[in-house]
Short mmCIF file of C-alpha atoms in Angstrom, two decimals:
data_model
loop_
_atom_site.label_atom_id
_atom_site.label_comp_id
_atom_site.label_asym_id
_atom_site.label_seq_id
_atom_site.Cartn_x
_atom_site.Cartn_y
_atom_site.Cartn_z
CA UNK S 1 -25.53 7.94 3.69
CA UNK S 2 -24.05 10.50 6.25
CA UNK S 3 -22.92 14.02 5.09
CA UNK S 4 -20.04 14.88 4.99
CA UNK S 5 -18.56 16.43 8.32
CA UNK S 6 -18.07 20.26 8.22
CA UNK S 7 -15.03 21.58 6.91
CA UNK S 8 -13.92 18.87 4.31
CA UNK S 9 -13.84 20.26 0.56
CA UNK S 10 -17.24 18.75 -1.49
CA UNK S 11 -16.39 15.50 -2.98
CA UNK S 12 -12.98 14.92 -0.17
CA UNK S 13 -13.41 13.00 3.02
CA UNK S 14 -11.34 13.03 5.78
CA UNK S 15 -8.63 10.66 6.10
CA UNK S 16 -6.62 8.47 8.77
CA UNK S 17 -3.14 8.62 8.13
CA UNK S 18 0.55 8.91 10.27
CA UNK S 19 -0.20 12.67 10.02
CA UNK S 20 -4.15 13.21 9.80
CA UNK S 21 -6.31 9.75 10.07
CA UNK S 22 -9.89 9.93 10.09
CA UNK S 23 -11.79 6.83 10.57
CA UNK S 24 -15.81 7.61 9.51
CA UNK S 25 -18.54 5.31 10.35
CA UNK S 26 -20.04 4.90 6.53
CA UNK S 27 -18.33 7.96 4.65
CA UNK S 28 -15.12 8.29 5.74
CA UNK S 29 -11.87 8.07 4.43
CA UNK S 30 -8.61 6.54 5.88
CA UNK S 31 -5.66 7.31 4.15
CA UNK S 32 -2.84 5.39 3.38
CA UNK S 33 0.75 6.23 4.24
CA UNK S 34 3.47 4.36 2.16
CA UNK S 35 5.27 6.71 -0.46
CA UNK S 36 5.80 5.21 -3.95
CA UNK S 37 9.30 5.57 -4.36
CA UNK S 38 12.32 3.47 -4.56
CA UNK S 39 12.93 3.43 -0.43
CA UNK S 40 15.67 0.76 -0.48
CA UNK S 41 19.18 2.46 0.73
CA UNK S 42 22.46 0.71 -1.53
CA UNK S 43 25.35 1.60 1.10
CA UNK S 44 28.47 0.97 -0.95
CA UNK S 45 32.33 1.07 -0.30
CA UNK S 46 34.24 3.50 -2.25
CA UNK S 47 37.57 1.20 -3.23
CA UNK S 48 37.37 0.61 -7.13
CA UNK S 49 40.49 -2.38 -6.43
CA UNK S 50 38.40 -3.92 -3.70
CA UNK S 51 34.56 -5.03 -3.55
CA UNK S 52 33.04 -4.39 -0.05
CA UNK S 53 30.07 -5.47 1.09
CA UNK S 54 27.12 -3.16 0.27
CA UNK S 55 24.02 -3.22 2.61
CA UNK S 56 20.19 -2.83 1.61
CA UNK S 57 17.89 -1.07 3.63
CA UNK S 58 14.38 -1.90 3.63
CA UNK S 59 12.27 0.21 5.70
CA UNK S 60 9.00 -0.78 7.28
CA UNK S 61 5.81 -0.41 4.97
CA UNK S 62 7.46 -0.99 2.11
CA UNK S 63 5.56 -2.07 -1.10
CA UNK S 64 6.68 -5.58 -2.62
CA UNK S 65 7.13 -3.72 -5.68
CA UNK S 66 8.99 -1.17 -4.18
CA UNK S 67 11.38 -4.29 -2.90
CA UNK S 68 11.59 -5.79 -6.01
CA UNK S 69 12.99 -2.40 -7.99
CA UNK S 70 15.17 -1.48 -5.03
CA UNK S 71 16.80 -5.31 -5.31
CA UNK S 72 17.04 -4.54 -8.84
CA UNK S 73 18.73 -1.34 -8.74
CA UNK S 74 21.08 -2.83 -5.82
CA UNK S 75 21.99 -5.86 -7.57
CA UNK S 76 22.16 -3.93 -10.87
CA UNK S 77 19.72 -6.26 -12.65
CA UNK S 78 17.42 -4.98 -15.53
CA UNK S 79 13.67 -3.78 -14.12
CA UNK S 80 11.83 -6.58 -13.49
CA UNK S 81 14.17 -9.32 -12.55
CA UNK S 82 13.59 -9.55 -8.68
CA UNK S 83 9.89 -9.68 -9.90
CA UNK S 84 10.14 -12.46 -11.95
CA UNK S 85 12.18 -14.56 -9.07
CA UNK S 86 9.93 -14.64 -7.00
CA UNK S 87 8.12 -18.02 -9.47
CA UNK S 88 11.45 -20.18 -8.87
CA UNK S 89 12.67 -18.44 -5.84
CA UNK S 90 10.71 -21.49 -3.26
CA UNK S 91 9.99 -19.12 -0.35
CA UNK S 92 8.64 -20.13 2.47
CA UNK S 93 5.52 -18.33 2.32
CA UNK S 94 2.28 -19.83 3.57
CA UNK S 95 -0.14 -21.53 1.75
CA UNK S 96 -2.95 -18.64 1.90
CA UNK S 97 -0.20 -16.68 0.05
CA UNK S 98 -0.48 -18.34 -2.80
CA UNK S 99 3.19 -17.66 -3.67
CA UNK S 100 3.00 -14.05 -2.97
CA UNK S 101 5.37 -12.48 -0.94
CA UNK S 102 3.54 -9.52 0.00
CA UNK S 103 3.51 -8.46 4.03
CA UNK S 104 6.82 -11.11 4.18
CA UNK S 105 9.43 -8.81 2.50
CA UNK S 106 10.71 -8.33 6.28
CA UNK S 107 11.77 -4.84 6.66
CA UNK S 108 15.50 -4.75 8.00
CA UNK S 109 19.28 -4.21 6.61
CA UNK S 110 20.70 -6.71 4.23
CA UNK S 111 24.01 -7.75 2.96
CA UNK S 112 24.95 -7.53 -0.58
CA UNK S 113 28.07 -8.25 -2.10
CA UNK S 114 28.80 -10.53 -5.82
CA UNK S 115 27.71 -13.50 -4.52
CA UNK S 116 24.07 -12.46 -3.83
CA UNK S 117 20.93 -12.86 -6.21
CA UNK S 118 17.63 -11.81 -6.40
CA UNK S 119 16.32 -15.24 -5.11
CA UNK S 120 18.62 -15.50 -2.25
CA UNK S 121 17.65 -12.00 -1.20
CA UNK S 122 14.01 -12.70 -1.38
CA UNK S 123 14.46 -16.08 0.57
CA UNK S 124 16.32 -14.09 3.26
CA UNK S 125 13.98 -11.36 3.36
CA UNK S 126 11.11 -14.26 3.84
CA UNK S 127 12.98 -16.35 5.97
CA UNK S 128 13.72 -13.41 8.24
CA UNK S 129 10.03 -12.22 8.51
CA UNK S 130 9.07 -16.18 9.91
CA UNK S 131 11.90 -15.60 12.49
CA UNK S 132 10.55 -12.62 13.69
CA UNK S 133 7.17 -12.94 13.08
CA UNK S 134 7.12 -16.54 14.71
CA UNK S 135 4.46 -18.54 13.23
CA UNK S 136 3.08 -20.03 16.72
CA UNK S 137 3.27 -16.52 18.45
CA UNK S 138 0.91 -15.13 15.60
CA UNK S 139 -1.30 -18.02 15.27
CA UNK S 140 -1.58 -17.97 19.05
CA UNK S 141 -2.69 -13.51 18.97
CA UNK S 142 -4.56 -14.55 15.93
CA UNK S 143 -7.25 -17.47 17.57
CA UNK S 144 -8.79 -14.82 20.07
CA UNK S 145 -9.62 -11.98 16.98
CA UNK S 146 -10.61 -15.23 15.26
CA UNK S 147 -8.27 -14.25 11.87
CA UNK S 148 -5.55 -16.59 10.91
CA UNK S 149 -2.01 -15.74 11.00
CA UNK S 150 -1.89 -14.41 7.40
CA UNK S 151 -4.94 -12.28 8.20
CA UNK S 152 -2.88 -11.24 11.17
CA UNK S 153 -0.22 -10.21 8.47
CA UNK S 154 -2.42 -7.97 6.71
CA UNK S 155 -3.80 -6.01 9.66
CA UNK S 156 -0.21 -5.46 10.87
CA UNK S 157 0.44 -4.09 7.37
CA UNK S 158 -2.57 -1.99 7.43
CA UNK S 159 -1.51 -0.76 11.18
CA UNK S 160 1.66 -0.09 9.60
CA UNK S 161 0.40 2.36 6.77
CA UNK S 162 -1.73 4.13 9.44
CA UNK S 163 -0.12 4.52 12.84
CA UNK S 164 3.15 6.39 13.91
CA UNK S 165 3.71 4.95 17.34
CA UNK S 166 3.17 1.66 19.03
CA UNK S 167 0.79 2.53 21.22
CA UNK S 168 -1.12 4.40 18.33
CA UNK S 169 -0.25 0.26 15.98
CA UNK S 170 -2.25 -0.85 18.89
CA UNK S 171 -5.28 1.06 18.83
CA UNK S 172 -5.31 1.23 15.40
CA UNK S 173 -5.30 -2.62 15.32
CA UNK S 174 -8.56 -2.56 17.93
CA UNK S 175 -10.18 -0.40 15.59
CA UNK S 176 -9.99 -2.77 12.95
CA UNK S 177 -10.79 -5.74 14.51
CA UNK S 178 -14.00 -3.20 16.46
CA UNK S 179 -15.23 -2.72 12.61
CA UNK S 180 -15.02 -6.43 11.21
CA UNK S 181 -16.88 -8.18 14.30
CA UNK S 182 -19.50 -5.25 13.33
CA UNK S 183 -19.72 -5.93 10.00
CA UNK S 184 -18.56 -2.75 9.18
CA UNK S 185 -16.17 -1.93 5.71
CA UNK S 186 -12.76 -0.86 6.92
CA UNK S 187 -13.11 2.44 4.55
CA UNK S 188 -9.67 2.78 4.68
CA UNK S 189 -7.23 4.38 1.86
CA UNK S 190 -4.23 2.49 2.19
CA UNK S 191 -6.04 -0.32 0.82
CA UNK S 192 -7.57 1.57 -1.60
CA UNK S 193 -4.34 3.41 -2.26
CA UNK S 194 -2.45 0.35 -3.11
CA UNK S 195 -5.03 -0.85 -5.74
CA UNK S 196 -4.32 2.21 -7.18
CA UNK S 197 -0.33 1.95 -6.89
CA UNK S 198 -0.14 5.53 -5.61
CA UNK S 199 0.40 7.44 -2.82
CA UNK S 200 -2.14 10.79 -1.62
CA UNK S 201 -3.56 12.37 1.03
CA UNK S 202 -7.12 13.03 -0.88
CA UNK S 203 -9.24 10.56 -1.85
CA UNK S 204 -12.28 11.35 -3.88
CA UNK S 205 -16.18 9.90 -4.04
CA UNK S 206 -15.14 8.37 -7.80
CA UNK S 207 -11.74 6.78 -6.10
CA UNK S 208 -14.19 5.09 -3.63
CA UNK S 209 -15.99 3.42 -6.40
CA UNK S 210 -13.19 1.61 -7.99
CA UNK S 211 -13.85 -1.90 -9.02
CA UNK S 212 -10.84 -4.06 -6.76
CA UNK S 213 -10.80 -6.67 -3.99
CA UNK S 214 -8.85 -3.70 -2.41
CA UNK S 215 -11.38 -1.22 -2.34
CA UNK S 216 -12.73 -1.45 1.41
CA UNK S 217 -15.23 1.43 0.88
CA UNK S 218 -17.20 -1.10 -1.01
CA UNK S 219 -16.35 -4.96 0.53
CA UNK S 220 -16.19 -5.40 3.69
CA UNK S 221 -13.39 -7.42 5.47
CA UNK S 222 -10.11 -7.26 4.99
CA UNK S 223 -8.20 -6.97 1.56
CA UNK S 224 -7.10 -10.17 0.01
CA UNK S 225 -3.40 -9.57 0.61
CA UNK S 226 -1.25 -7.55 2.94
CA UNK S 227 -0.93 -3.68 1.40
CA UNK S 228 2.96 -3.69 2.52
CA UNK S 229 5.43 -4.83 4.67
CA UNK S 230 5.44 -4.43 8.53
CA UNK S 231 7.86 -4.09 10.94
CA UNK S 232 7.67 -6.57 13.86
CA UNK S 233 6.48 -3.56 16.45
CA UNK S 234 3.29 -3.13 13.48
CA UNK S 235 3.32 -7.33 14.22
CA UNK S 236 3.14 -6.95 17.88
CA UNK S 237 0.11 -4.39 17.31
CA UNK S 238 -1.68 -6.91 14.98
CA UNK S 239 -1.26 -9.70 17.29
CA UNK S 240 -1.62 -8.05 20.53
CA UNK S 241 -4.12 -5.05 19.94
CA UNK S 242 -5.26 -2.69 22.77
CA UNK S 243 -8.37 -3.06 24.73
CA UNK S 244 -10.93 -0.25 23.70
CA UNK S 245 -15.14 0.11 21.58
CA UNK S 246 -13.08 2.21 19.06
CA UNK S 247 -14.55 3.36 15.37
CA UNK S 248 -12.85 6.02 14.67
CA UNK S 249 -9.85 8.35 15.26
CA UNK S 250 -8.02 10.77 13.70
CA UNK S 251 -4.85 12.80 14.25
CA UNK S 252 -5.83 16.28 15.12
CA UNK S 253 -2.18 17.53 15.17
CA UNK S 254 1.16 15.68 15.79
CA UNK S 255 1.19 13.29 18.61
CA UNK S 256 -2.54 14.30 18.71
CA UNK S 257 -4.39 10.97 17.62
CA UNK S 258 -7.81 10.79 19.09
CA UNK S 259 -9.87 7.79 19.28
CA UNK S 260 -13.66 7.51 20.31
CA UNK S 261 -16.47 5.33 19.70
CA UNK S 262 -19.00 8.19 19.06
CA UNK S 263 -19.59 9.26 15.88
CA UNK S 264 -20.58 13.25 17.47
CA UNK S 265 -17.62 13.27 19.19
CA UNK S 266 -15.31 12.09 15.82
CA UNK S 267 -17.16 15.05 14.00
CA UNK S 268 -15.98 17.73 16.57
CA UNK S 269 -12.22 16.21 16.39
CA UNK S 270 -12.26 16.22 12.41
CA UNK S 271 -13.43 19.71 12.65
CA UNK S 272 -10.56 20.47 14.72
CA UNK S 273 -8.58 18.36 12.18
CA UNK S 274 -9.78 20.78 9.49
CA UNK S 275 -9.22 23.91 10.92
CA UNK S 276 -5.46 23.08 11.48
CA UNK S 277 -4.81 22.09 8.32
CA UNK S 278 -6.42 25.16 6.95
CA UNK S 279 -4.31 27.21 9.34
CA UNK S 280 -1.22 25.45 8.52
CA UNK S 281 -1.80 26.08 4.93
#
């Protein structure tokens, strides 16, 4: 096993993520990005003599529990009801699915008014992520990376949880498609993160050794379900990733993201990682 690189605190390792991502070759530790919080915005009019339409706002990388509370809270439905609709709700979900609607909760704005319930919201949400996604368009990105679409659905969420910008999506997407034709674990904390159901920016030796299908420290490939829902511009990442022998990268500072397929050269640019986040703190 490698050391750890200088600077990180004894028993941390660095981490890829929207504001620091660090991509190690056996040891590292890439972090995940989605906050667990109810992020669903309930836009409402203000007449008490006259319902208007309210609006739901589901923003990319969002958690299918995450949906299900927010649909909850907008419809005003005890906890656990948009949950439980999802059994009798028949959405069009793919077979490899296996009725979950993870990675197909399409981020976007929704209408809400007296009429709607949790199954018709879900359907919507599902029905608008095949629009957008387009089954042939992601089939057709997916043959070359030899994944399948639904694969192609779970990088795209994983892209989502660890890039800021599209051309970042992209070259975040390389990377993992560089690490599973190498047979390397994907090490990453978003995954790891959402077997967890939390949210950090530290991830310790004893989190990497947690027993889940999640856990890409210790399988290798990709997690057995998407970790969230993408936005179509994490899709377009998934489906068309850049061109590029990336392993690692990390973001040194804002808009800093650096990738490189040297492992020397990733150690000098977490160092640099370090020290700014020491300085900034």
């Amino acid at each position: 096993m490698m050391n750890e690189p200088p600077g990180v605190r004894p028993g941390r390792r660095p981490r890829l993520t929207r504001r620091g991502r660090v991509v190690l070759l056996v040891t590292a530790v890439l972090v995940a990005a989605a906050v667990v919080l109810v992020p669903v915005l309930l836009l409402t009019g203000e007449s008490d003599n006259e319902e208007k339409p309210s609006t739901l706002v589901v923003p990319e990388g969002r958690r299918a529990t995450q949906v299900y509370a927010s649909i909850d809270q907008a419809l005003r439905k005890p906890s656990g009801t948009a949950r439980r609709a999802v059994a009798t709700a028949h959405l069009a979900l793919p077979r490899a699915a296996r009725g979950n609607p993870e990675g197909y909760l399409f981020p976007a704005t929704y209408p809400v008014d007296s009429s709607t319930t949790p199954a018709s919201l879900l359907s919507h949400m599902v029905n608008t992520a095949n629009q957008r996604f387009g089954g042939e368009r992601v089939s057709a990105g997916a043959r070359p990376e030899g994944v399948t679409g639904y694969q192609t659905v779970t990088i795209a969420s994983i892209v989502q949880a660890e890039a800021a910008t599209a051309d970042d999506m992209a070259k975040v997407a390389r990377v993992v498609h560089n690490r599973l034709d190498l047979g390397m674990p994907l090490q990453m904390d978003s995954t790891l993160n959402y077997a967890l159901n939390r949210s950090t920016l530290d991830t310790t030796l004893h989190d990497t050794k947690t027993d889940s299908p999640y856990n890409t420290y210790e399988r290798k490939g990709l997690p057995p379900t998407p970790i969230g829902n993408p936005g179509e511009e994490a899709m377009n990442a998934a489906v068309n990733p850049s061109r590029g022998d990336w392993l690692y990268f990390v973001t040194v500072k804002s808009g800093d993201t650096r990738f490189t397929n040297k492992y020397a050269e990733h150690r000098k640019n977490v160092e640099e990682f370090n020290r700014n986040r020491r300085n900034a703190g």
